[in-house]
Amino acid sequence: NAGVTQTPKFQVLKTGQSMTLQCAQDMNHEYMSWYRQDPGMGLRLIHYSVGAGITDQGEVPNGYNVSRSTTEDFPLRLLSAAPSQTSVYFCASRKTGNTEAFFGQGTRLTVV
Amino acid sequence: AQRVTQPEKLLSVFKGAPVELKCNYSYSGSPELFWYVQYSRQRLQLLLRHISRESIKGFTADLNKGETSFHLKKPFAQEEDSAMYYCATGDSWGKLQFGAGTQVVVTP
């Protein structure tokens, strides 16, 4: 049972480059989300999805795009990386309702 | 809008001492409340949720709707409790709102 899998674990980008962080879950969860974790700010919601074909913005969506073509996958795209996007990114999935969220192991991104 | 406040960024306690992590929330409606924990170099995981009223690893949390609080407590801290703790509210769609987190350091 793989749970939530994120790739890559580490990434260094130059300012202006684009890239996609991958997230996959095998638990048939409806809800998937992306967070960024920064010191002193906790986890802030970037984008989320309540099911395939449905996405919405979270608290800090600027500079990021998402899509949800399947239940399993929820990639996060950085359009033009900026140093302010240096962070640790977590993907999570959850069944709708009062249920436990399962997190990926995180992607540590550095933009230079 | 949901908001979660964890006023302590860092909590340093001695082994065997009680520990209490504060969490206050603002939420319209009936909230789902959770505590998540992140041990060093591990992914976030659920510690406990208010609806199950359970004790996990000696931790308990009581929901006080009047004070809109969900403080996490443990009577005797252990070194393995050193971690980052996040309080979170959830809505019926699955969206979680996290607090800023409290780093707990338990010293021998």
PDB file of C-alpha atoms in Angstrom:
ATOM      1  CA  ASN A   1       0.000   0.000   0.000  1.00  0.00           C
ATOM      2  CA  ALA A   2       1.930   3.019  -1.291  1.00  0.00           C
ATOM      3  CA  GLY A   3      -0.356   5.763   0.093  1.00  0.00           C
ATOM      4  CA  VAL A   4       0.654   9.190  -1.219  1.00  0.00           C
ATOM      5  CA  THR A   5       3.771   9.354  -3.362  1.00  0.00           C
ATOM      6  CA  GLN A   6       5.533  12.581  -4.278  1.00  0.00           C
ATOM      7  CA  THR A   7       8.355  13.060  -6.736  1.00  0.00           C
ATOM      8  CA  PRO A   8      10.989  14.382  -6.733  1.00  0.00           C
ATOM      9  CA  LYS A   9      12.194  14.570  -3.115  1.00  0.00           C
ATOM     10  CA  PHE A  10      14.639  17.362  -3.840  1.00  0.00           C
ATOM     11  CA  GLN A  11      14.892  19.899  -6.658  1.00  0.00           C
ATOM     12  CA  VAL A  12      16.972  22.960  -7.409  1.00  0.00           C
ATOM     13  CA  LEU A  13      15.673  25.362 -10.039  1.00  0.00           C
ATOM     14  CA  LYS A  14      16.964  28.536 -11.545  1.00  0.00           C
ATOM     15  CA  THR A  15      14.758  31.605 -11.470  1.00  0.00           C
ATOM     16  CA  GLY A  16      12.365  31.527 -14.397  1.00  0.00           C
ATOM     17  CA  GLN A  17      12.460  27.794 -14.953  1.00  0.00           C
ATOM     18  CA  SER A  18       9.283  25.756 -14.879  1.00  0.00           C
ATOM     19  CA  MET A  19       8.693  22.314 -13.453  1.00  0.00           C
ATOM     20  CA  THR A  20       6.015  19.923 -12.268  1.00  0.00           C
ATOM     21  CA  LEU A  21       5.842  18.286  -8.870  1.00  0.00           C
ATOM     22  CA  GLN A  22       4.123  14.939  -9.080  1.00  0.00           C
ATOM     23  CA  CYS A  23       1.658  13.501  -6.579  1.00  0.00           C
ATOM     24  CA  ALA A  24      -0.135  10.183  -6.788  1.00  0.00           C
ATOM     25  CA  GLN A  25      -2.366   8.307  -4.355  1.00  0.00           C
ATOM     26  CA  ASP A  26      -3.725   4.791  -4.523  1.00  0.00           C
ATOM     27  CA  MET A  27      -6.456   5.034  -1.894  1.00  0.00           C
ATOM     28  CA  ASN A  28      -9.235   6.287  -4.185  1.00  0.00           C
ATOM     29  CA  HIS A  29      -9.512   9.489  -2.171  1.00  0.00           C
ATOM     30  CA  GLU A  30     -11.708  12.210  -3.587  1.00  0.00           C
ATOM     31  CA  TYR A  31      -9.895  15.121  -2.020  1.00  0.00           C
ATOM     32  CA  MET A  32      -6.304  16.067  -2.861  1.00  0.00           C
ATOM     33  CA  SER A  33      -4.374  19.162  -1.958  1.00  0.00           C
ATOM     34  CA  TRP A  34      -1.002  20.865  -2.127  1.00  0.00           C
ATOM     35  CA  TYR A  35       0.571  22.739   0.767  1.00  0.00           C
ATOM     36  CA  ARG A  36       3.777  24.626   1.203  1.00  0.00           C
ATOM     37  CA  GLN A  37       5.572  24.566   4.519  1.00  0.00           C
ATOM     38  CA  ASP A  38       7.629  27.568   5.552  1.00  0.00           C
ATOM     39  CA  PRO A  39       9.214  28.293   8.951  1.00  0.00           C
ATOM     40  CA  GLY A  40       6.858  30.149  11.249  1.00  0.00           C
ATOM     41  CA  MET A  41       3.973  29.960   8.795  1.00  0.00           C
ATOM     42  CA  GLY A  42       2.863  26.376   9.093  1.00  0.00           C
ATOM     43  CA  LEU A  43       1.264  24.685   6.119  1.00  0.00           C
ATOM     44  CA  ARG A  44      -0.481  26.946   3.670  1.00  0.00           C
ATOM     45  CA  LEU A  45      -2.909  25.594   1.115  1.00  0.00           C
ATOM     46  CA  ILE A  46      -1.929  26.260  -2.493  1.00  0.00           C
ATOM     47  CA  HIS A  47      -4.574  24.423  -4.540  1.00  0.00           C
ATOM     48  CA  TYR A  48      -7.015  21.638  -3.899  1.00  0.00           C
ATOM     49  CA  SER A  49      -9.351  19.304  -5.715  1.00  0.00           C
ATOM     50  CA  VAL A  50     -12.552  17.613  -4.569  1.00  0.00           C
ATOM     51  CA  GLY A  51     -12.558  15.162  -7.456  1.00  0.00           C
ATOM     52  CA  ALA A  52     -11.386  14.500 -10.977  1.00  0.00           C
ATOM     53  CA  GLY A  53     -11.900  17.535 -13.193  1.00  0.00           C
ATOM     54  CA  ILE A  54     -12.485  19.895 -10.260  1.00  0.00           C
ATOM     55  CA  THR A  55      -9.825  22.177  -8.811  1.00  0.00           C
ATOM     56  CA  ASP A  56      -9.846  25.366  -6.784  1.00  0.00           C
ATOM     57  CA  GLN A  57      -7.456  27.865  -5.302  1.00  0.00           C
ATOM     58  CA  GLY A  58      -6.285  27.820  -1.746  1.00  0.00           C
ATOM     59  CA  GLU A  59      -4.622  30.495   0.311  1.00  0.00           C
ATOM     60  CA  VAL A  60      -1.462  31.023  -1.781  1.00  0.00           C
ATOM     61  CA  PRO A  61      -2.181  30.017  -5.410  1.00  0.00           C
ATOM     62  CA  ASN A  62      -0.171  32.627  -7.318  1.00  0.00           C
ATOM     63  CA  GLY A  63       2.582  31.162  -9.454  1.00  0.00           C
ATOM     64  CA  TYR A  64       1.161  27.637  -9.370  1.00  0.00           C
ATOM     65  CA  ASN A  65      -1.204  25.651 -11.576  1.00  0.00           C
ATOM     66  CA  VAL A  66      -2.872  22.306 -10.999  1.00  0.00           C
ATOM     67  CA  SER A  67      -5.036  19.845 -12.887  1.00  0.00           C
ATOM     68  CA  ARG A  68      -6.894  16.692 -11.877  1.00  0.00           C
ATOM     69  CA  SER A  69      -7.490  14.494 -14.882  1.00  0.00           C
ATOM     70  CA  THR A  70      -7.688  11.302 -12.808  1.00  0.00           C
ATOM     71  CA  THR A  71      -8.605  10.458  -9.234  1.00  0.00           C
ATOM     72  CA  GLU A  72      -5.081   9.233  -8.563  1.00  0.00           C
ATOM     73  CA  ASP A  73      -2.899  12.105  -9.789  1.00  0.00           C
ATOM     74  CA  PHE A  74      -2.672  15.759  -8.823  1.00  0.00           C
ATOM     75  CA  PRO A  75       0.427  17.458 -10.284  1.00  0.00           C
ATOM     76  CA  LEU A  76       1.530  20.930  -9.239  1.00  0.00           C
ATOM     77  CA  ARG A  77       3.136  23.124 -11.882  1.00  0.00           C
ATOM     78  CA  LEU A  78       5.438  26.026 -11.196  1.00  0.00           C
ATOM     79  CA  LEU A  79       5.112  28.281 -14.214  1.00  0.00           C
ATOM     80  CA  SER A  80       8.167  30.513 -13.740  1.00  0.00           C
ATOM     81  CA  ALA A  81      10.053  29.732 -10.570  1.00  0.00           C
ATOM     82  CA  ALA A  82      10.935  32.554  -8.175  1.00  0.00           C
ATOM     83  CA  PRO A  83      13.150  32.527  -5.055  1.00  0.00           C
ATOM     84  CA  SER A  84       9.995  33.141  -2.971  1.00  0.00           C
ATOM     85  CA  GLN A  85       8.849  29.669  -3.986  1.00  0.00           C
ATOM     86  CA  THR A  86      11.725  28.066  -2.143  1.00  0.00           C
ATOM     87  CA  SER A  87       9.880  25.833   0.307  1.00  0.00           C
ATOM     88  CA  VAL A  88       8.918  22.312   1.220  1.00  0.00           C
ATOM     89  CA  TYR A  89       5.855  21.135  -0.664  1.00  0.00           C
ATOM     90  CA  PHE A  90       3.452  18.520   0.623  1.00  0.00           C
ATOM     91  CA  CYS A  91       0.711  16.729  -1.198  1.00  0.00           C
ATOM     92  CA  ALA A  92      -2.159  15.241   0.805  1.00  0.00           C
ATOM     93  CA  SER A  93      -5.205  13.150   0.090  1.00  0.00           C
ATOM     94  CA  ARG A  94      -8.311  12.491   2.088  1.00  0.00           C
ATOM     95  CA  LYS A  95     -11.763  11.052   1.715  1.00  0.00           C
ATOM     96  CA  THR A  96     -14.388  13.748   2.018  1.00  0.00           C
ATOM     97  CA  GLY A  97     -15.936  13.975   5.442  1.00  0.00           C
ATOM     98  CA  ASN A  98     -14.323  13.823   8.856  1.00  0.00           C
ATOM     99  CA  THR A  99     -11.414  11.621   7.895  1.00  0.00           C
ATOM    100  CA  GLU A 100      -7.679  11.417   8.244  1.00  0.00           C
ATOM    101  CA  ALA A 101      -5.487  13.134   5.668  1.00  0.00           C
ATOM    102  CA  PHE A 102      -2.505  11.214   4.325  1.00  0.00           C
ATOM    103  CA  PHE A 103       0.589  13.135   3.332  1.00  0.00           C
ATOM    104  CA  GLY A 104       3.396  12.542   0.918  1.00  0.00           C
ATOM    105  CA  GLN A 105       6.987  12.673   2.108  1.00  0.00           C
ATOM    106  CA  GLY A 106       7.473  16.185   0.773  1.00  0.00           C
ATOM    107  CA  THR A 107       9.513  17.882  -1.952  1.00  0.00           C
ATOM    108  CA  ARG A 108      12.235  20.274  -0.894  1.00  0.00           C
ATOM    109  CA  LEU A 109      12.477  22.921  -3.608  1.00  0.00           C
ATOM    110  CA  THR A 110      15.183  25.548  -3.826  1.00  0.00           C
ATOM    111  CA  VAL A 111      14.993  28.343  -6.398  1.00  0.00           C
ATOM    112  CA  VAL A 112      18.237  30.179  -6.980  1.00  0.00           C
TER     113      VAL A 112
ATOM    114  CA  ALA B   1     -13.322  31.684   7.072  1.00  0.00           C
ATOM    115  CA  GLN B   2     -11.438  29.116   9.068  1.00  0.00           C
ATOM    116  CA  ARG B   3      -8.481  30.263  11.103  1.00  0.00           C
ATOM    117  CA  VAL B   4      -6.253  28.308  13.440  1.00  0.00           C
ATOM    118  CA  THR B   5      -3.955  29.972  15.960  1.00  0.00           C
ATOM    119  CA  GLN B   6      -1.098  28.237  17.727  1.00  0.00           C
ATOM    120  CA  PRO B   7       0.464  30.933  19.892  1.00  0.00           C
ATOM    121  CA  GLU B   8       3.637  29.045  20.840  1.00  0.00           C
ATOM    122  CA  LYS B   9       6.271  28.557  18.146  1.00  0.00           C
ATOM    123  CA  LEU B  10       8.551  26.638  20.489  1.00  0.00           C
ATOM    124  CA  LEU B  11       7.863  24.685  23.642  1.00  0.00           C
ATOM    125  CA  SER B  12      10.792  23.318  25.598  1.00  0.00           C
ATOM    126  CA  VAL B  13      10.011  20.904  28.442  1.00  0.00           C
ATOM    127  CA  PHE B  14      11.893  18.437  30.581  1.00  0.00           C
ATOM    128  CA  LYS B  15      11.276  14.732  30.312  1.00  0.00           C
ATOM    129  CA  GLY B  16       8.532  13.709  32.702  1.00  0.00           C
ATOM    130  CA  ALA B  17       7.005  17.177  32.880  1.00  0.00           C
ATOM    131  CA  PRO B  18       3.514  17.946  31.612  1.00  0.00           C
ATOM    132  CA  VAL B  19       3.161  19.545  28.221  1.00  0.00           C
ATOM    133  CA  GLU B  20       0.264  21.536  26.805  1.00  0.00           C
ATOM    134  CA  LEU B  21       0.082  22.883  23.274  1.00  0.00           C
ATOM    135  CA  LYS B  22      -2.489  25.588  22.734  1.00  0.00           C
ATOM    136  CA  CYS B  23      -4.795  25.811  19.752  1.00  0.00           C
ATOM    137  CA  ASN B  24      -7.600  28.283  19.143  1.00  0.00           C
ATOM    138  CA  TYR B  25      -9.792  28.286  16.086  1.00  0.00           C
ATOM    139  CA  SER B  26     -12.416  30.352  14.370  1.00  0.00           C
ATOM    140  CA  TYR B  27     -14.981  28.501  12.342  1.00  0.00           C
ATOM    141  CA  SER B  28     -18.571  28.983  11.292  1.00  0.00           C
ATOM    142  CA  GLY B  29     -20.517  25.799  11.862  1.00  0.00           C
ATOM    143  CA  SER B  30     -19.428  22.559  13.473  1.00  0.00           C
ATOM    144  CA  PRO B  31     -15.693  22.130  13.079  1.00  0.00           C
ATOM    145  CA  GLU B  32     -13.684  19.013  12.598  1.00  0.00           C
ATOM    146  CA  LEU B  33     -10.524  19.369  14.670  1.00  0.00           C
ATOM    147  CA  PHE B  34      -7.279  17.496  14.394  1.00  0.00           C
ATOM    148  CA  TRP B  35      -3.758  17.386  15.697  1.00  0.00           C
ATOM    149  CA  TYR B  36      -1.062  16.317  13.259  1.00  0.00           C
ATOM    150  CA  VAL B  37       2.538  15.581  14.147  1.00  0.00           C
ATOM    151  CA  GLN B  38       5.732  15.650  12.104  1.00  0.00           C
ATOM    152  CA  TYR B  39       8.721  13.834  13.545  1.00  0.00           C
ATOM    153  CA  SER B  40      12.155  14.683  12.247  1.00  0.00           C
ATOM    154  CA  ARG B  41      12.546  13.708   8.575  1.00  0.00           C
ATOM    155  CA  GLN B  42       9.132  12.055   8.465  1.00  0.00           C
ATOM    156  CA  ARG B  43       5.899  12.965   6.790  1.00  0.00           C
ATOM    157  CA  LEU B  44       3.012  14.524   8.653  1.00  0.00           C
ATOM    158  CA  GLN B  45       0.708  12.054  10.300  1.00  0.00           C
ATOM    159  CA  LEU B  46      -2.498  12.236  12.227  1.00  0.00           C
ATOM    160  CA  LEU B  47      -2.072  12.231  15.995  1.00  0.00           C
ATOM    161  CA  LEU B  48      -5.686  12.508  17.034  1.00  0.00           C
ATOM    162  CA  ARG B  49      -9.045  13.965  16.097  1.00  0.00           C
ATOM    163  CA  HIS B  50     -11.705  15.361  18.363  1.00  0.00           C
ATOM    164  CA  ILE B  51     -14.552  13.194  17.113  1.00  0.00           C
ATOM    165  CA  SER B  52     -12.894   9.947  18.213  1.00  0.00           C
ATOM    166  CA  ARG B  53     -12.130  11.152  21.750  1.00  0.00           C
ATOM    167  CA  GLU B  54      -9.154   8.840  21.917  1.00  0.00           C
ATOM    168  CA  SER B  55      -5.764   9.049  23.576  1.00  0.00           C
ATOM    169  CA  ILE B  56      -2.802   8.456  21.309  1.00  0.00           C
ATOM    170  CA  LYS B  57       0.737   8.072  22.698  1.00  0.00           C
ATOM    171  CA  GLY B  58      -0.572   9.518  25.966  1.00  0.00           C
ATOM    172  CA  PHE B  59      -1.869  12.700  24.308  1.00  0.00           C
ATOM    173  CA  THR B  60      -5.422  13.950  24.730  1.00  0.00           C
ATOM    174  CA  ALA B  61      -7.228  17.000  23.411  1.00  0.00           C
ATOM    175  CA  ASP B  62     -10.474  18.474  24.605  1.00  0.00           C
ATOM    176  CA  LEU B  63     -12.698  20.537  22.413  1.00  0.00           C
ATOM    177  CA  ASN B  64     -14.006  23.616  24.241  1.00  0.00           C
ATOM    178  CA  LYS B  65     -16.607  25.196  22.003  1.00  0.00           C
ATOM    179  CA  GLY B  66     -17.141  28.117  24.357  1.00  0.00           C
ATOM    180  CA  GLU B  67     -13.489  29.105  24.223  1.00  0.00           C
ATOM    181  CA  THR B  68     -13.060  27.748  20.664  1.00  0.00           C
ATOM    182  CA  SER B  69     -10.007  25.859  21.788  1.00  0.00           C
ATOM    183  CA  PHE B  70      -8.573  22.407  21.196  1.00  0.00           C
ATOM    184  CA  HIS B  71      -5.483  22.236  23.375  1.00  0.00           C
ATOM    185  CA  LEU B  72      -3.252  19.155  23.261  1.00  0.00           C
ATOM    186  CA  LYS B  73      -2.004  17.746  26.551  1.00  0.00           C
ATOM    187  CA  LYS B  74       0.243  15.030  27.864  1.00  0.00           C
ATOM    188  CA  PRO B  75       0.908  14.555  31.572  1.00  0.00           C
ATOM    189  CA  PHE B  76       4.461  13.200  31.253  1.00  0.00           C
ATOM    190  CA  ALA B  77       6.532  14.209  28.232  1.00  0.00           C
ATOM    191  CA  GLN B  78       8.974  11.721  26.699  1.00  0.00           C
ATOM    192  CA  GLU B  79      12.014  12.414  24.533  1.00  0.00           C
ATOM    193  CA  GLU B  80      10.322  10.747  21.572  1.00  0.00           C
ATOM    194  CA  ASP B  81       7.605  13.405  21.750  1.00  0.00           C
ATOM    195  CA  SER B  82      10.035  15.946  20.315  1.00  0.00           C
ATOM    196  CA  ALA B  83       8.424  16.969  17.026  1.00  0.00           C
ATOM    197  CA  MET B  84       6.456  19.665  15.229  1.00  0.00           C
ATOM    198  CA  TYR B  85       2.768  19.673  16.109  1.00  0.00           C
ATOM    199  CA  TYR B  86       0.048  21.197  13.967  1.00  0.00           C
ATOM    200  CA  CYS B  87      -3.537  21.906  14.928  1.00  0.00           C
ATOM    201  CA  ALA B  88      -6.007  21.856  12.045  1.00  0.00           C
ATOM    202  CA  THR B  89      -9.669  22.390  11.280  1.00  0.00           C
ATOM    203  CA  GLY B  90     -11.431  20.554   8.484  1.00  0.00           C
ATOM    204  CA  ASP B  91     -14.605  21.118   6.528  1.00  0.00           C
ATOM    205  CA  SER B  92     -17.009  18.566   5.112  1.00  0.00           C
ATOM    206  CA  TRP B  93     -15.365  18.792   1.686  1.00  0.00           C
ATOM    207  CA  GLY B  94     -12.022  17.708   3.039  1.00  0.00           C
ATOM    208  CA  LYS B  95     -10.192  21.022   3.142  1.00  0.00           C
ATOM    209  CA  LEU B  96      -7.817  21.353   6.103  1.00  0.00           C
ATOM    210  CA  GLN B  97      -6.651  24.652   7.575  1.00  0.00           C
ATOM    211  CA  PHE B  98      -3.457  24.387   9.620  1.00  0.00           C
ATOM    212  CA  GLY B  99      -1.992  26.526  12.332  1.00  0.00           C
ATOM    213  CA  ALA B 100       1.599  27.746  12.216  1.00  0.00           C
ATOM    214  CA  GLY B 101       2.778  24.802  14.271  1.00  0.00           C
ATOM    215  CA  THR B 102       4.517  24.358  17.622  1.00  0.00           C
ATOM    216  CA  GLN B 103       7.971  22.825  17.852  1.00  0.00           C
ATOM    217  CA  VAL B 104       8.232  20.689  20.990  1.00  0.00           C
ATOM    218  CA  VAL B 105      11.656  19.889  22.394  1.00  0.00           C
ATOM    219  CA  VAL B 106      11.833  17.442  25.282  1.00  0.00           C
ATOM    220  CA  THR B 107      15.141  17.502  27.118  1.00  0.00           C
ATOM    221  CA  PRO B 108      16.336  14.737  29.422  1.00  0.00           C
TER     222      PRO B 108
END
